[in-house]
C-alpha cells in the first residue's frame, strides 16, 4: 500500500524534534559528518513577529525519479516511497535541480541522498522517526 508523508509547515514551531529523530534513526554517534535528511529553512512570520526554522520534508512526489538518467532514484512498489540506489547514481545532480522542496542533495561521495521515509521502520510496522516524535501532528504518514 503506497504511503506519502504530509507536512503542514504552517503548524510547525521549529522545535527540531523531527530533525533530531532523523539523525538518530539514520546515523551513528561515531559519524562526525552526520547529516539528517531534513533540510532546515528559516521562515519569518511577519504577522506573529518572529522567525523560526522548519523542514518542508520529502513528500516522495517522484519529480527526482522522473529526471534521473541512470534510474538510481525509483519508487518502491510496496510502499510507494522514492528511494536511491547509490550504486547506480552517477552524481549528475539532476534530481537536486528539480526537487520542488529542495530536500534532495549530493552527499560527500557525490551520490544522491534523500529521505527514505524510514522504510525499514515501516517494514517493522512502525511510523517514520519524524512522524513518531512530532507532538503537533505537523508531519503525518498517509496511506494512498
PDB file of C-alpha atoms in Angstrom:
ATOM      1  CA  UNK A   1       0.000   0.000   0.000  1.00  0.00           C
ATOM      2  CA  UNK A   2       1.595   3.323  -1.076  1.00  0.00           C
ATOM      3  CA  UNK A   3       2.458   5.875   1.571  1.00  0.00           C
ATOM      4  CA  UNK A   4       3.093   9.581   1.421  1.00  0.00           C
ATOM      5  CA  UNK A   5       4.492  11.903   4.073  1.00  0.00           C
ATOM      6  CA  UNK A   6       2.477  15.092   4.527  1.00  0.00           C
ATOM      7  CA  UNK A   7       3.822  18.278   6.111  1.00  0.00           C
ATOM      8  CA  UNK A   8       1.738  21.136   7.467  1.00  0.00           C
ATOM      9  CA  UNK A   9       4.544  23.672   7.574  1.00  0.00           C
ATOM     10  CA  UNK A  10       2.168  26.387   8.793  1.00  0.00           C
ATOM     11  CA  UNK A  11       1.757  24.464  12.048  1.00  0.00           C
ATOM     12  CA  UNK A  12       5.482  23.860  12.581  1.00  0.00           C
ATOM     13  CA  UNK A  13       7.054  25.716  15.504  1.00  0.00           C
ATOM     14  CA  UNK A  14      10.651  24.782  14.690  1.00  0.00           C
ATOM     15  CA  UNK A  15      11.301  22.515  17.680  1.00  0.00           C
ATOM     16  CA  UNK A  16      13.755  20.285  15.738  1.00  0.00           C
ATOM     17  CA  UNK A  17      12.319  17.061  17.200  1.00  0.00           C
ATOM     18  CA  UNK A  18      11.925  15.660  13.667  1.00  0.00           C
ATOM     19  CA  UNK A  19      15.475  16.627  12.739  1.00  0.00           C
ATOM     20  CA  UNK A  20      16.897  15.002  15.868  1.00  0.00           C
ATOM     21  CA  UNK A  21      14.806  11.852  15.345  1.00  0.00           C
ATOM     22  CA  UNK A  22      16.015  11.619  11.744  1.00  0.00           C
ATOM     23  CA  UNK A  23      19.648  11.891  12.813  1.00  0.00           C
ATOM     24  CA  UNK A  24      19.101   9.266  15.480  1.00  0.00           C
ATOM     25  CA  UNK A  25      17.369   6.878  13.068  1.00  0.00           C
ATOM     26  CA  UNK A  26      19.905   7.181  10.260  1.00  0.00           C
ATOM     27  CA  UNK A  27      23.297   7.955  11.786  1.00  0.00           C
ATOM     28  CA  UNK A  28      25.527   6.535  14.481  1.00  0.00           C
ATOM     29  CA  UNK A  29      27.176   8.700  17.131  1.00  0.00           C
ATOM     30  CA  UNK A  30      30.578   7.964  15.574  1.00  0.00           C
ATOM     31  CA  UNK A  31      29.669   9.709  12.325  1.00  0.00           C
ATOM     32  CA  UNK A  32      31.373  13.083  12.562  1.00  0.00           C
ATOM     33  CA  UNK A  33      29.759  14.449   9.421  1.00  0.00           C
ATOM     34  CA  UNK A  34      26.283  13.011  10.019  1.00  0.00           C
ATOM     35  CA  UNK A  35      23.590  14.899   8.184  1.00  0.00           C
ATOM     36  CA  UNK A  36      19.886  14.493   8.645  1.00  0.00           C
ATOM     37  CA  UNK A  37      17.789  14.090   5.525  1.00  0.00           C
ATOM     38  CA  UNK A  38      15.822  17.073   6.742  1.00  0.00           C
ATOM     39  CA  UNK A  39      16.572  20.417   5.130  1.00  0.00           C
ATOM     40  CA  UNK A  40      16.021  23.186   7.633  1.00  0.00           C
ATOM     41  CA  UNK A  41      14.938  26.649   6.415  1.00  0.00           C
ATOM     42  CA  UNK A  42      14.358  29.908   8.244  1.00  0.00           C
ATOM     43  CA  UNK A  43      10.825  31.296   7.997  1.00  0.00           C
ATOM     44  CA  UNK A  44       9.745  34.735   9.168  1.00  0.00           C
ATOM     45  CA  UNK A  45       6.137  35.129  10.200  1.00  0.00           C
ATOM     46  CA  UNK A  46       5.600  38.877   9.986  1.00  0.00           C
ATOM     47  CA  UNK A  47       2.070  38.610  11.375  1.00  0.00           C
ATOM     48  CA  UNK A  48       3.303  36.884  14.541  1.00  0.00           C
ATOM     49  CA  UNK A  49       6.528  38.901  14.608  1.00  0.00           C
ATOM     50  CA  UNK A  50       9.117  36.131  14.914  1.00  0.00           C
ATOM     51  CA  UNK A  51      11.321  33.785  12.902  1.00  0.00           C
ATOM     52  CA  UNK A  52      11.646  30.043  13.234  1.00  0.00           C
ATOM     53  CA  UNK A  53      13.102  27.208  11.239  1.00  0.00           C
ATOM     54  CA  UNK A  54      11.208  24.394   9.551  1.00  0.00           C
ATOM     55  CA  UNK A  55      11.745  21.496   7.192  1.00  0.00           C
ATOM     56  CA  UNK A  56       9.303  21.116   4.305  1.00  0.00           C
ATOM     57  CA  UNK A  57      10.225  17.422   4.190  1.00  0.00           C
ATOM     58  CA  UNK A  58      10.264  14.976   1.304  1.00  0.00           C
ATOM     59  CA  UNK A  59       6.741  14.125   0.190  1.00  0.00           C
ATOM     60  CA  UNK A  60       8.004  11.409  -2.198  1.00  0.00           C
ATOM     61  CA  UNK A  61       6.374  13.160  -5.155  1.00  0.00           C
ATOM     62  CA  UNK A  62       8.704  11.457  -7.644  1.00  0.00           C
ATOM     63  CA  UNK A  63       9.984  14.505  -9.540  1.00  0.00           C
ATOM     64  CA  UNK A  64      13.575  13.422  -8.854  1.00  0.00           C
ATOM     65  CA  UNK A  65      12.970   9.882 -10.117  1.00  0.00           C
ATOM     66  CA  UNK A  66      11.424  11.195 -13.331  1.00  0.00           C
ATOM     67  CA  UNK A  67      14.597  13.062 -14.331  1.00  0.00           C
ATOM     68  CA  UNK A  68      17.200  10.567 -13.084  1.00  0.00           C
ATOM     69  CA  UNK A  69      19.101   9.429 -16.204  1.00  0.00           C
ATOM     70  CA  UNK A  70      20.589   6.342 -14.535  1.00  0.00           C
ATOM     71  CA  UNK A  71      17.452   5.035 -12.814  1.00  0.00           C
ATOM     72  CA  UNK A  72      19.127   5.375  -9.414  1.00  0.00           C
ATOM     73  CA  UNK A  73      16.022   7.051  -7.995  1.00  0.00           C
ATOM     74  CA  UNK A  74      12.954   4.849  -8.109  1.00  0.00           C
ATOM     75  CA  UNK A  75       9.578   4.337  -6.479  1.00  0.00           C
ATOM     76  CA  UNK A  76       9.377   1.329  -4.180  1.00  0.00           C
ATOM     77  CA  UNK A  77       6.439  -0.753  -5.407  1.00  0.00           C
ATOM     78  CA  UNK A  78       5.245  -1.919  -1.989  1.00  0.00           C
ATOM     79  CA  UNK A  79       5.449   1.335  -0.013  1.00  0.00           C
ATOM     80  CA  UNK A  80       5.390   3.936  -2.790  1.00  0.00           C
ATOM     81  CA  UNK A  81       8.411   5.806  -1.409  1.00  0.00           C
ATOM     82  CA  UNK A  82      11.151   7.244  -3.604  1.00  0.00           C
ATOM     83  CA  UNK A  83      14.451   5.511  -2.814  1.00  0.00           C
ATOM     84  CA  UNK A  84      18.057   5.849  -4.002  1.00  0.00           C
ATOM     85  CA  UNK A  85      20.269   3.084  -5.356  1.00  0.00           C
ATOM     86  CA  UNK A  86      23.676   4.640  -4.649  1.00  0.00           C
ATOM     87  CA  UNK A  87      25.451   2.065  -6.837  1.00  0.00           C
ATOM     88  CA  UNK A  88      23.533   3.324  -9.879  1.00  0.00           C
ATOM     89  CA  UNK A  89      23.816   7.043  -9.056  1.00  0.00           C
ATOM     90  CA  UNK A  90      26.181   8.894 -11.401  1.00  0.00           C
ATOM     91  CA  UNK A  91      26.162  12.109  -9.345  1.00  0.00           C
ATOM     92  CA  UNK A  92      24.825  14.355 -12.104  1.00  0.00           C
ATOM     93  CA  UNK A  93      22.645  16.395  -9.718  1.00  0.00           C
ATOM     94  CA  UNK A  94      19.580  16.478 -11.994  1.00  0.00           C
ATOM     95  CA  UNK A  95      17.459  15.308  -9.058  1.00  0.00           C
ATOM     96  CA  UNK A  96      18.697  18.154  -6.889  1.00  0.00           C
ATOM     97  CA  UNK A  97      17.683  20.721  -9.501  1.00  0.00           C
ATOM     98  CA  UNK A  98      14.070  19.534  -9.905  1.00  0.00           C
ATOM     99  CA  UNK A  99      13.124  18.812  -6.298  1.00  0.00           C
ATOM    100  CA  UNK A 100      10.249  21.226  -5.565  1.00  0.00           C
ATOM    101  CA  UNK A 101      11.163  21.433  -1.869  1.00  0.00           C
ATOM    102  CA  UNK A 102      14.957  21.262  -2.319  1.00  0.00           C
ATOM    103  CA  UNK A 103      15.305  18.316   0.062  1.00  0.00           C
ATOM    104  CA  UNK A 104      17.494  16.021  -2.062  1.00  0.00           C
ATOM    105  CA  UNK A 105      21.240  16.617  -2.135  1.00  0.00           C
ATOM    106  CA  UNK A 106      24.509  15.068  -3.246  1.00  0.00           C
ATOM    107  CA  UNK A 107      26.400  13.561  -0.333  1.00  0.00           C
ATOM    108  CA  UNK A 108      30.151  13.683   0.321  1.00  0.00           C
ATOM    109  CA  UNK A 109      30.604  10.906  -2.288  1.00  0.00           C
ATOM    110  CA  UNK A 110      28.612  12.874  -4.881  1.00  0.00           C
ATOM    111  CA  UNK A 111      25.708  10.424  -4.680  1.00  0.00           C
ATOM    112  CA  UNK A 112      22.056  11.383  -4.314  1.00  0.00           C
ATOM    113  CA  UNK A 113      20.831  11.361  -0.719  1.00  0.00           C
ATOM    114  CA  UNK A 114      17.292  11.895   0.493  1.00  0.00           C
ATOM    115  CA  UNK A 115      14.660  10.843   2.960  1.00  0.00           C
ATOM    116  CA  UNK A 116      13.705   7.199   2.527  1.00  0.00           C
ATOM    117  CA  UNK A 117      10.516   7.603   4.565  1.00  0.00           C
ATOM    118  CA  UNK A 118      12.101   5.331   7.176  1.00  0.00           C
ATOM    119  CA  UNK A 119      11.165   2.370   5.006  1.00  0.00           C
ATOM    120  CA  UNK A 120      12.869  -0.057   7.384  1.00  0.00           C
ATOM    121  CA  UNK A 121      10.689   1.213  10.237  1.00  0.00           C
ATOM    122  CA  UNK A 122       7.589   0.853   8.042  1.00  0.00           C
ATOM    123  CA  UNK A 123       8.545  -2.751   7.284  1.00  0.00           C
ATOM    124  CA  UNK A 124       8.631  -3.325  11.060  1.00  0.00           C
ATOM    125  CA  UNK A 125       5.153  -1.812  11.439  1.00  0.00           C
ATOM    126  CA  UNK A 126       6.428   1.453  12.974  1.00  0.00           C
ATOM    127  CA  UNK A 127       5.976   5.066  11.894  1.00  0.00           C
ATOM    128  CA  UNK A 128       8.808   7.081  10.331  1.00  0.00           C
ATOM    129  CA  UNK A 129      11.024   8.645  13.016  1.00  0.00           C
ATOM    130  CA  UNK A 130       9.897  12.207  12.262  1.00  0.00           C
ATOM    131  CA  UNK A 131       6.208  11.287  12.434  1.00  0.00           C
ATOM    132  CA  UNK A 132       6.620   9.450  15.722  1.00  0.00           C
ATOM    133  CA  UNK A 133       8.069  12.490  17.539  1.00  0.00           C
ATOM    134  CA  UNK A 134       6.014  15.347  16.100  1.00  0.00           C
ATOM    135  CA  UNK A 135       3.853  16.388  19.056  1.00  0.00           C
ATOM    136  CA  UNK A 136       1.843  18.853  16.940  1.00  0.00           C
ATOM    137  CA  UNK A 137       0.982  16.281  14.244  1.00  0.00           C
ATOM    138  CA  UNK A 138       2.502  18.570  11.641  1.00  0.00           C
ATOM    139  CA  UNK A 139       4.107  15.547   9.963  1.00  0.00           C
ATOM    140  CA  UNK A 140       1.772  12.679   9.140  1.00  0.00           C
ATOM    141  CA  UNK A 141       2.018   9.421   7.221  1.00  0.00           C
ATOM    142  CA  UNK A 142      -0.878   8.965   4.854  1.00  0.00           C
ATOM    143  CA  UNK A 143      -1.870   5.802   3.037  1.00  0.00           C
ATOM    144  CA  UNK A 144      -2.949   6.448  -0.523  1.00  0.00           C
TER     145      UNK A 144
END
